Amino acid sequence: MNLAPNRLGQPAASAEAILEALFHPTGVDGVYGRSGAYEAVVEGLATLINRARDPRAEIVRFPPVVSRALIEKSGYLKSFPHLLGCVCALGGGDAAIGAAVERFETGGPWTDGLEASDLVLAPAACYPVYPLAARRGPIPRDGLIFDVASDCFRREPSRDLDRLQSFRMREFVFIGAPEAATDFRDTWKARAGDFAASLGLSSRIDPASDPFFGRGGAMVGRFQVEQALKFELMVPVRSAETPTACMSFNCHRDHFGQTWGLTSDDGATAHTACVAFGIDRLAAALFAAHGVDSDRWPTSVRAALNL
Ligand code: ATP
Ligand code: ZN
């Protein structure tokens, strides 16, 4: 169900009201503590998404950090270096670590003692699943489906409720034959409007591109749109005029297949696709649509979320 752009509903609650009622500031833009009422909605979304999961899906939950080597090999560093957050730690042995702390104690700089570690912050939930699948050998004829999730980080500080630095992502990932990967993506793209409607959310599907770095990146983004590789479910969070991407539907073609050597029984490189639920954006969209007090939401929405 694709609603026309002018059918998107105006939010009942402003972003400011939602931030005030449901989030705890931490002093850092885009990083918030979350209230119990907000987390109840996040849990409700998780249950609803569980119910929509393909019974064949294998569930894997990843930590909020991934290996730096994985992110380098995946092409993330080349495509999105501006969004990547890296884990650093004080190095150089006890003396150097002690000296760094001392510099801090005396009002000096201590961060020059930091060294890059072998970890980066997970920028999306699905990256670690491709090498995991590749290690198991050839992909079965019907393909593989995974249900993955992680806390994600992207270095895009903003005061906007819908652009966080630390947020949660859930994804269904398909690995298999090219047509099956496109079908998987398209099935979810077709279902998403009803999923939103079951939550009382107005939405539409837009073609989209990833925020690739630099001028060369803009070209890759245009190619992505031309080739219809990415679509997003747009739902009002801040306003109906500038709706927010709350889910994305992505075909990666053979990018991850080539990178990780994912092959089918007959030796063909596997294609991959993923559908991502931006959990914090979906939760924010719900509060925007129905108001900051979830006790007063429509009965059908409360029932859908087990509230
Ligand atoms: P955008 O273009 O809005 O930055 P994206 O194309 O980078 O999004 P994806 O990489 O497809 O997003 O990520 C999957 C989903 O994760 C998005 O559809 C969105 O719901 C959520 N998401 C992405 N970035 C953020 C963020 N900074 N804050 C909150 N949720 C986010
Ligand atoms: Zn993905």
mmCIF file of C-alpha atoms and ligand atoms in Angstrom:
data_model
loop_
_atom_site.group_PDB
_atom_site.id
_atom_site.type_symbol
_atom_site.label_atom_id
_atom_site.label_comp_id
_atom_site.label_asym_id
_atom_site.label_seq_id
_atom_site.Cartn_x
_atom_site.Cartn_y
_atom_site.Cartn_z
ATOM 1 C CA MET A 1 0.000 0.000 0.000
ATOM 2 C CA ASN A 2 1.768 3.145 -1.198
ATOM 3 C CA LEU A 3 0.132 6.310 -0.010
ATOM 4 C CA ALA A 4 0.501 9.382 -2.184
ATOM 5 C CA PRO A 5 2.866 12.024 -0.737
ATOM 6 C CA ASN A 6 0.009 14.360 0.183
ATOM 7 C CA ARG A 7 -1.663 11.620 2.212
ATOM 8 C CA LEU A 8 1.098 11.516 4.823
ATOM 9 C CA GLY A 9 -0.367 12.568 8.156
ATOM 10 C CA GLN A 10 0.968 15.540 10.113
ATOM 11 C CA PRO A 11 2.554 14.466 13.411
ATOM 12 C CA ALA A 12 0.390 14.867 16.506
ATOM 13 C CA ALA A 13 3.463 15.398 18.683
ATOM 14 C CA SER A 14 6.460 17.602 17.858
ATOM 15 C CA ALA A 15 10.021 16.292 17.901
ATOM 16 C CA GLU A 16 10.706 18.662 20.837
ATOM 17 C CA ALA A 17 7.804 17.217 22.825
ATOM 18 C CA ILE A 18 8.979 13.653 22.178
ATOM 19 C CA LEU A 19 12.559 14.471 23.189
ATOM 20 C CA GLU A 20 11.339 16.166 26.341
ATOM 21 C CA ALA A 21 8.902 13.409 27.365
ATOM 22 C CA LEU A 22 10.804 10.243 26.437
ATOM 23 C CA PHE A 23 14.543 10.884 26.135
ATOM 24 C CA HIS A 24 17.241 11.781 28.634
ATOM 25 C CA PRO A 25 19.937 14.117 27.326
ATOM 26 C CA THR A 26 23.535 12.975 27.801
ATOM 27 C CA GLY A 27 25.229 16.192 26.733
ATOM 28 C CA VAL A 28 26.044 14.731 23.295
ATOM 29 C CA ASP A 29 23.878 15.371 20.230
ATOM 30 C CA GLY A 30 22.212 12.218 18.931
ATOM 31 C CA VAL A 31 23.022 10.150 22.045
ATOM 32 C CA TYR A 32 20.160 9.720 24.520
ATOM 33 C CA GLY A 33 18.995 7.716 27.474
ATOM 34 C CA ARG A 34 15.545 6.285 26.800
ATOM 35 C CA SER A 35 12.566 6.069 29.112
ATOM 36 C CA GLY A 36 10.584 2.979 30.063
ATOM 37 C CA ALA A 37 7.581 4.103 28.003
ATOM 38 C CA TYR A 38 9.803 4.464 24.931
ATOM 39 C CA GLU A 39 11.484 1.093 25.500
ATOM 40 C CA ALA A 40 8.094 -0.619 25.856
ATOM 41 C CA VAL A 41 7.357 0.524 22.302
ATOM 42 C CA VAL A 42 10.792 -0.680 21.130
ATOM 43 C CA GLU A 43 10.052 -4.092 22.683
ATOM 44 C CA GLY A 44 6.620 -4.123 21.046
ATOM 45 C CA LEU A 45 8.228 -3.444 17.681
ATOM 46 C CA ALA A 46 10.675 -6.310 18.242
ATOM 47 C CA THR A 47 7.787 -8.716 18.918
ATOM 48 C CA LEU A 48 5.868 -7.518 15.879
ATOM 49 C CA ILE A 49 8.947 -7.972 13.681
ATOM 50 C CA ASN A 50 9.515 -11.457 15.166
ATOM 51 C CA ARG A 51 6.039 -12.392 13.979
ATOM 52 C CA ALA A 52 6.817 -11.182 10.456
ATOM 53 C CA ARG A 53 10.040 -13.230 10.313
ATOM 54 C CA ASP A 54 10.394 -16.033 7.779
ATOM 55 C CA PRO A 55 10.321 -19.329 9.722
ATOM 56 C CA ARG A 56 13.541 -20.321 7.921
ATOM 57 C CA ALA A 57 15.440 -17.326 9.294
ATOM 58 C CA GLU A 58 18.394 -17.937 11.586
ATOM 59 C CA ILE A 59 18.589 -15.432 14.430
ATOM 60 C CA VAL A 60 21.954 -13.812 15.204
ATOM 61 C CA ARG A 61 22.473 -10.867 17.543
ATOM 62 C CA PHE A 62 25.723 -8.950 17.143
ATOM 63 C CA PRO A 63 27.555 -6.730 19.642
ATOM 64 C CA PRO A 64 27.869 -2.981 18.942
ATOM 65 C CA VAL A 65 31.485 -3.395 17.801
ATOM 66 C CA VAL A 66 32.869 -5.241 14.786
ATOM 67 C CA SER A 67 36.419 -5.978 13.703
ATOM 68 C CA ARG A 68 38.162 -3.189 11.847
ATOM 69 C CA ALA A 69 39.359 -5.723 9.252
ATOM 70 C CA LEU A 70 35.744 -6.649 8.482
ATOM 71 C CA ILE A 71 34.737 -3.068 7.850
ATOM 72 C CA GLU A 72 37.846 -2.432 5.706
ATOM 73 C CA LYS A 73 37.242 -5.543 3.588
ATOM 74 C CA SER A 74 33.473 -4.845 3.239
ATOM 75 C CA GLY A 75 34.158 -1.562 1.466
ATOM 76 C CA TYR A 76 32.557 0.510 4.236
ATOM 77 C CA LEU A 77 35.733 2.518 4.812
ATOM 78 C CA LYS A 78 35.936 3.423 1.135
ATOM 79 C CA SER A 79 32.245 4.307 0.803
ATOM 80 C CA PHE A 80 31.377 5.890 4.175
ATOM 81 C CA PRO A 81 34.595 6.986 5.947
ATOM 82 C CA HIS A 82 32.799 10.107 7.235
ATOM 83 C CA LEU A 83 30.323 8.003 9.245
ATOM 84 C CA LEU A 84 32.721 5.504 10.789
ATOM 85 C CA GLY A 85 33.516 5.539 14.491
ATOM 86 C CA CYS A 86 36.658 3.698 15.589
ATOM 87 C CA VAL A 87 37.536 2.291 18.990
ATOM 88 C CA CYS A 88 40.791 3.709 20.320
ATOM 89 C CA ALA A 89 42.568 2.821 23.537
ATOM 90 C CA LEU A 90 45.566 4.128 25.418
ATOM 91 C CA GLY A 91 48.626 2.195 24.352
ATOM 92 C CA GLY A 92 52.393 2.139 24.654
ATOM 93 C CA GLY A 93 52.604 0.262 27.930
ATOM 94 C CA ASP A 94 52.020 1.253 31.549
ATOM 95 C CA ALA A 95 54.429 4.199 31.502
ATOM 96 C CA ALA A 96 52.850 5.802 28.426
ATOM 97 C CA ILE A 97 49.330 5.150 29.758
ATOM 98 C CA GLY A 98 50.250 6.641 33.125
ATOM 99 C CA ALA A 99 51.758 9.685 31.419
ATOM 100 C CA ALA A 100 48.573 10.265 29.405
ATOM 101 C CA VAL A 101 46.459 10.177 32.564
ATOM 102 C CA GLU A 102 48.884 12.553 34.242
ATOM 103 C CA ARG A 103 48.622 14.999 31.351
ATOM 104 C CA PHE A 104 44.854 14.915 31.796
ATOM 105 C CA GLU A 105 45.120 15.481 35.560
ATOM 106 C CA THR A 106 47.220 18.571 34.957
ATOM 107 C CA GLY A 107 44.809 19.995 32.393
ATOM 108 C CA GLY A 108 46.774 18.819 29.335
ATOM 109 C CA PRO A 109 45.792 16.685 26.365
ATOM 110 C CA TRP A 110 45.587 12.946 27.015
ATOM 111 C CA THR A 111 43.979 11.782 23.762
ATOM 112 C CA ASP A 112 47.286 11.954 21.865
ATOM 113 C CA GLY A 113 48.141 8.744 23.758
ATOM 114 C CA LEU A 114 45.328 6.884 21.989
ATOM 115 C CA GLU A 115 46.038 4.135 19.506
ATOM 116 C CA ALA A 116 43.567 2.642 17.024
ATOM 117 C CA SER A 117 42.384 -0.782 18.178
ATOM 118 C CA ASP A 118 41.232 -3.712 16.045
ATOM 119 C CA LEU A 119 37.587 -2.681 16.652
ATOM 120 C CA VAL A 120 35.213 -0.183 15.082
ATOM 121 C CA LEU A 121 31.637 0.639 16.053
ATOM 122 C CA ALA A 122 29.057 -1.304 14.034
ATOM 123 C CA PRO A 123 27.604 1.038 11.384
ATOM 124 C CA ALA A 124 24.863 -1.432 10.348
ATOM 125 C CA ALA A 125 23.621 -4.756 11.646
ATOM 126 C CA CYS A 126 24.238 -6.987 8.637
ATOM 127 C CA TYR A 127 27.986 -6.632 7.926
ATOM 128 C CA PRO A 128 29.214 -9.535 10.116
ATOM 129 C CA VAL A 129 26.659 -12.009 8.745
ATOM 130 C CA TYR A 130 28.249 -12.386 5.288
ATOM 131 C CA PRO A 131 31.609 -13.802 6.447
ATOM 132 C CA LEU A 132 29.697 -15.915 8.980
ATOM 133 C CA ALA A 133 27.667 -17.471 6.137
ATOM 134 C CA ALA A 134 30.728 -17.806 3.874
ATOM 135 C CA ARG A 135 32.584 -19.856 6.500
ATOM 136 C CA ARG A 136 29.874 -22.526 6.274
ATOM 137 C CA GLY A 137 30.565 -23.354 2.640
ATOM 138 C CA PRO A 138 28.267 -23.217 -0.404
ATOM 139 C CA ILE A 139 24.908 -21.488 -0.049
ATOM 140 C CA PRO A 140 22.002 -23.963 -0.309
ATOM 141 C CA ARG A 141 19.796 -23.822 -3.413
ATOM 142 C CA ASP A 142 16.940 -21.978 -1.646
ATOM 143 C CA GLY A 143 19.302 -19.454 -0.148
ATOM 144 C CA LEU A 144 19.789 -18.431 3.474
ATOM 145 C CA ILE A 145 17.783 -15.973 5.541
ATOM 146 C CA PHE A 146 19.130 -14.302 8.678
ATOM 147 C CA ASP A 147 17.484 -12.119 11.303
ATOM 148 C CA VAL A 148 20.205 -9.833 12.660
ATOM 149 C CA ALA A 149 20.291 -6.842 14.996
ATOM 150 C CA SER A 150 22.760 -4.591 16.722
ATOM 151 C CA ASP A 151 23.225 -1.189 18.250
ATOM 152 C CA CYS A 152 24.714 0.934 15.494
ATOM 153 C CA PHE A 153 26.866 4.046 15.451
ATOM 154 C CA ARG A 154 27.248 6.644 12.743
ATOM 155 C CA ARG A 155 29.228 9.825 13.178
ATOM 156 C CA GLU A 156 26.463 12.186 12.115
ATOM 157 C CA PRO A 157 25.824 14.378 15.150
ATOM 158 C CA SER A 158 22.507 16.202 14.912
ATOM 159 C CA ARG A 159 19.861 17.599 17.210
ATOM 160 C CA ASP A 160 17.178 15.946 15.098
ATOM 161 C CA LEU A 161 15.215 13.224 16.815
ATOM 162 C CA ASP A 162 15.457 11.074 13.693
ATOM 163 C CA ARG A 163 19.213 11.369 13.148
ATOM 164 C CA LEU A 164 21.004 9.785 16.062
ATOM 165 C CA GLN A 165 24.639 8.824 16.464
ATOM 166 C CA SER A 166 23.712 5.721 18.460
ATOM 167 C CA PHE A 167 20.617 3.831 17.337
ATOM 168 C CA ARG A 168 19.239 0.329 16.905
ATOM 169 C CA MET A 169 18.871 -1.592 13.682
ATOM 170 C CA ARG A 170 17.170 -4.895 12.944
ATOM 171 C CA GLU A 171 17.566 -6.557 9.553
ATOM 172 C CA PHE A 172 16.362 -9.532 7.568
ATOM 173 C CA VAL A 173 19.114 -10.619 5.197
ATOM 174 C CA PHE A 174 18.894 -12.940 2.185
ATOM 175 C CA ILE A 175 21.851 -14.706 0.571
ATOM 176 C CA GLY A 176 21.269 -16.774 -2.570
ATOM 177 C CA ALA A 177 20.393 -16.638 -6.254
ATOM 178 C CA PRO A 178 20.114 -13.205 -7.947
ATOM 179 C CA GLU A 179 16.361 -13.362 -8.747
ATOM 180 C CA ALA A 180 15.562 -14.749 -5.294
ATOM 181 C CA ALA A 181 17.471 -11.859 -3.682
ATOM 182 C CA THR A 182 15.508 -9.301 -5.704
ATOM 183 C CA ASP A 183 12.239 -11.125 -4.906
ATOM 184 C CA PHE A 184 13.065 -11.094 -1.199
ATOM 185 C CA ARG A 185 13.702 -7.344 -1.294
ATOM 186 C CA ASP A 186 10.598 -6.658 -3.407
ATOM 187 C CA THR A 187 8.324 -8.771 -1.203
ATOM 188 C CA TRP A 188 9.362 -6.747 1.823
ATOM 189 C CA LYS A 189 9.059 -3.492 -0.078
ATOM 190 C CA ALA A 190 5.485 -4.461 -0.963
ATOM 191 C CA ARG A 191 4.625 -5.495 2.613
ATOM 192 C CA ALA A 192 6.063 -2.462 4.372
ATOM 193 C CA GLY A 193 3.109 -0.125 3.753
ATOM 194 C CA ASP A 194 0.770 -2.594 5.455
ATOM 195 C CA PHE A 195 3.254 -3.067 8.290
ATOM 196 C CA ALA A 196 3.229 0.706 8.832
ATOM 197 C CA ALA A 197 -0.555 0.883 8.474
ATOM 198 C CA SER A 198 -0.961 -1.832 11.154
ATOM 199 C CA LEU A 199 0.789 0.644 13.464
ATOM 200 C CA GLY A 200 -1.447 3.519 12.391
ATOM 201 C CA LEU A 201 1.443 5.114 10.459
ATOM 202 C CA SER A 202 0.983 6.788 7.083
ATOM 203 C CA SER A 203 3.860 6.062 4.713
ATOM 204 C CA ARG A 204 5.147 5.965 1.205
ATOM 205 C CA ILE A 205 8.017 4.175 -0.548
ATOM 206 C CA ASP A 206 10.709 6.321 -2.188
ATOM 207 C CA PRO A 207 13.722 5.363 -4.311
ATOM 208 C CA ALA A 208 16.875 6.118 -2.314
ATOM 209 C CA SER A 209 20.653 6.003 -2.266
ATOM 210 C CA ASP A 210 23.205 5.497 0.475
ATOM 211 C CA PRO A 211 25.109 8.559 1.763
ATOM 212 C CA PHE A 212 28.353 7.768 -0.115
ATOM 213 C CA PHE A 213 31.378 9.937 0.652
ATOM 214 C CA GLY A 214 32.605 12.677 -1.644
ATOM 215 C CA ARG A 215 31.926 13.669 -5.227
ATOM 216 C CA GLY A 216 32.646 10.195 -6.598
ATOM 217 C CA GLY A 217 30.205 8.944 -3.998
ATOM 218 C CA ALA A 218 27.421 11.120 -5.355
ATOM 219 C CA MET A 219 27.846 9.335 -8.685
ATOM 220 C CA VAL A 220 27.598 5.928 -7.031
ATOM 221 C CA GLY A 221 24.422 7.167 -5.319
ATOM 222 C CA ARG A 222 22.896 8.186 -8.656
ATOM 223 C CA PHE A 223 23.772 4.787 -10.099
ATOM 224 C CA GLN A 224 22.080 3.148 -7.108
ATOM 225 C CA VAL A 225 18.855 5.059 -7.842
ATOM 226 C CA GLU A 226 19.038 4.354 -11.600
ATOM 227 C CA GLN A 227 19.486 0.643 -10.929
ATOM 228 C CA ALA A 228 16.646 0.669 -8.341
ATOM 229 C CA LEU A 229 18.923 -0.925 -5.731
ATOM 230 C CA LYS A 230 17.577 0.914 -2.669
ATOM 231 C CA PHE A 231 14.155 2.023 -1.504
ATOM 232 C CA GLU A 232 13.010 3.503 1.783
ATOM 233 C CA LEU A 233 9.782 3.541 3.753
ATOM 234 C CA MET A 234 9.131 7.210 4.450
ATOM 235 C CA VAL A 235 7.080 8.039 7.551
ATOM 236 C CA PRO A 236 6.449 11.464 9.115
ATOM 237 C CA VAL A 237 8.536 12.022 12.254
ATOM 238 C CA ARG A 238 9.365 15.725 12.161
ATOM 239 C CA SER A 239 6.751 16.660 9.540
ATOM 240 C CA ALA A 240 4.637 15.219 6.729
ATOM 241 C CA GLU A 241 6.504 17.410 4.228
ATOM 242 C CA THR A 242 9.910 15.940 5.092
ATOM 243 C CA PRO A 243 9.178 12.365 6.112
ATOM 244 C CA THR A 244 11.908 10.155 7.583
ATOM 245 C CA ALA A 245 13.371 6.907 6.205
ATOM 246 C CA CYS A 246 12.267 4.360 8.813
ATOM 247 C CA MET A 247 13.030 1.193 6.833
ATOM 248 C CA SER A 248 15.231 0.444 3.834
ATOM 249 C CA PHE A 249 15.052 -2.284 1.185
ATOM 250 C CA ASN A 250 18.401 -3.008 -0.382
ATOM 251 C CA CYS A 251 19.856 -5.141 -3.158
ATOM 252 C CA HIS A 252 23.641 -5.411 -2.946
ATOM 253 C CA ARG A 253 23.889 -7.565 -6.087
ATOM 254 C CA ASP A 254 27.151 -9.558 -5.888
ATOM 255 C CA HIS A 255 29.070 -7.021 -3.747
ATOM 256 C CA PHE A 256 29.180 -9.096 -0.547
ATOM 257 C CA GLY A 257 29.186 -12.358 -2.511
ATOM 258 C CA GLN A 258 32.398 -11.323 -4.297
ATOM 259 C CA THR A 259 33.937 -9.852 -1.157
ATOM 260 C CA TRP A 260 33.438 -12.910 1.017
ATOM 261 C CA GLY A 261 33.415 -15.672 -1.607
ATOM 262 C CA LEU A 262 29.747 -16.549 -1.098
ATOM 263 C CA THR A 263 28.942 -19.130 -3.754
ATOM 264 C CA SER A 264 26.106 -21.488 -4.546
ATOM 265 C CA ASP A 265 26.519 -25.254 -5.104
ATOM 266 C CA ASP A 266 27.210 -24.695 -8.811
ATOM 267 C CA GLY A 267 29.952 -22.161 -8.082
ATOM 268 C CA ALA A 268 27.974 -19.019 -9.019
ATOM 269 C CA THR A 269 28.582 -15.961 -6.829
ATOM 270 C CA ALA A 270 25.645 -15.411 -4.480
ATOM 271 C CA HIS A 271 23.671 -12.179 -4.429
ATOM 272 C CA THR A 272 22.506 -10.571 -1.202
ATOM 273 C CA ALA A 273 19.644 -8.317 -0.139
ATOM 274 C CA CYS A 274 18.549 -6.864 3.159
ATOM 275 C CA VAL A 275 15.545 -5.156 4.674
ATOM 276 C CA ALA A 276 16.415 -2.874 7.578
ATOM 277 C CA PHE A 277 14.100 -1.690 10.322
ATOM 278 C CA GLY A 278 15.321 1.570 11.861
ATOM 279 C CA ILE A 279 13.970 0.710 15.290
ATOM 280 C CA ASP A 280 14.485 4.107 16.910
ATOM 281 C CA ARG A 281 13.023 5.921 13.908
ATOM 282 C CA LEU A 282 9.979 3.629 13.894
ATOM 283 C CA ALA A 283 9.483 4.234 17.618
ATOM 284 C CA ALA A 284 9.854 8.000 17.131
ATOM 285 C CA ALA A 285 7.361 7.867 14.234
ATOM 286 C CA LEU A 286 4.851 6.116 16.511
ATOM 287 C CA PHE A 287 5.147 8.777 19.195
ATOM 288 C CA ALA A 288 4.938 11.482 16.534
ATOM 289 C CA ALA A 289 1.782 9.997 15.009
ATOM 290 C CA HIS A 290 -0.072 9.063 18.180
ATOM 291 C CA GLY A 291 1.241 11.460 20.826
ATOM 292 C CA VAL A 292 3.765 11.248 23.665
ATOM 293 C CA ASP A 293 1.412 9.306 25.976
ATOM 294 C CA SER A 294 1.300 5.718 24.684
ATOM 295 C CA ASP A 295 -1.533 4.907 27.145
ATOM 296 C CA ARG A 296 -3.752 7.013 24.927
ATOM 297 C CA TRP A 297 -2.804 5.464 21.578
ATOM 298 C CA PRO A 298 -5.502 3.790 19.433
ATOM 299 C CA THR A 299 -6.474 0.359 20.775
ATOM 300 C CA SER A 300 -5.430 -1.391 17.554
ATOM 301 C CA VAL A 301 -1.932 0.137 17.715
ATOM 302 C CA ARG A 302 -1.538 -0.759 21.391
ATOM 303 C CA ALA A 303 -2.675 -4.312 20.621
ATOM 304 C CA ALA A 304 -0.236 -4.615 17.681
ATOM 305 C CA LEU A 305 2.598 -3.604 20.033
ATOM 306 C CA ASN A 306 1.411 -5.688 23.005
ATOM 307 C CA LEU A 307 1.173 -2.530 25.108
HETATM 308 P P1 ATP B 1 19.620 8.092 5.802
HETATM 309 O O1 ATP B 1 19.688 8.300 4.308
HETATM 310 O O2 ATP B 1 18.363 8.578 6.423
HETATM 311 O O3 ATP B 1 20.864 8.550 6.515
HETATM 312 P P2 ATP B 1 20.604 5.433 5.312
HETATM 313 O O4 ATP B 1 20.292 5.304 3.867
HETATM 314 O O5 ATP B 1 21.992 5.766 5.682
HETATM 315 O O6 ATP B 1 19.596 6.499 5.999
HETATM 316 P P3 ATP B 1 20.466 2.619 5.944
HETATM 317 O O7 ATP B 1 21.937 2.473 5.830
HETATM 318 O O8 ATP B 1 19.598 2.012 4.912
HETATM 319 O O9 ATP B 1 20.104 4.160 6.113
HETATM 320 O O10 ATP B 1 20.046 2.152 7.401
HETATM 321 C C1 ATP B 1 18.873 1.394 7.675
HETATM 322 C C2 ATP B 1 17.926 2.155 8.555
HETATM 323 O O11 ATP B 1 18.569 2.542 9.766
HETATM 324 C C3 ATP B 1 17.428 3.453 7.962
HETATM 325 O O12 ATP B 1 16.348 3.256 7.075
HETATM 326 C C4 ATP B 1 16.977 4.192 9.220
HETATM 327 O O13 ATP B 1 15.682 3.801 9.592
HETATM 328 C C5 ATP B 1 17.989 3.727 10.254
HETATM 329 N N1 ATP B 1 19.015 4.781 10.432
HETATM 330 C C6 ATP B 1 20.035 5.084 9.599
HETATM 331 N N2 ATP B 1 20.749 6.130 10.075
HETATM 332 C C7 ATP B 1 20.142 6.505 11.234
HETATM 333 C C8 ATP B 1 20.410 7.521 12.210
HETATM 334 N N3 ATP B 1 21.427 8.367 12.097
HETATM 335 N N4 ATP B 1 19.567 7.622 13.289
HETATM 336 C C9 ATP B 1 18.544 6.770 13.435
HETATM 337 N N5 ATP B 1 18.250 5.778 12.551
HETATM 338 C C10 ATP B 1 19.039 5.638 11.474
HETATM 339 ZN ZN ZN B 2 21.911 -4.510 5.512
#
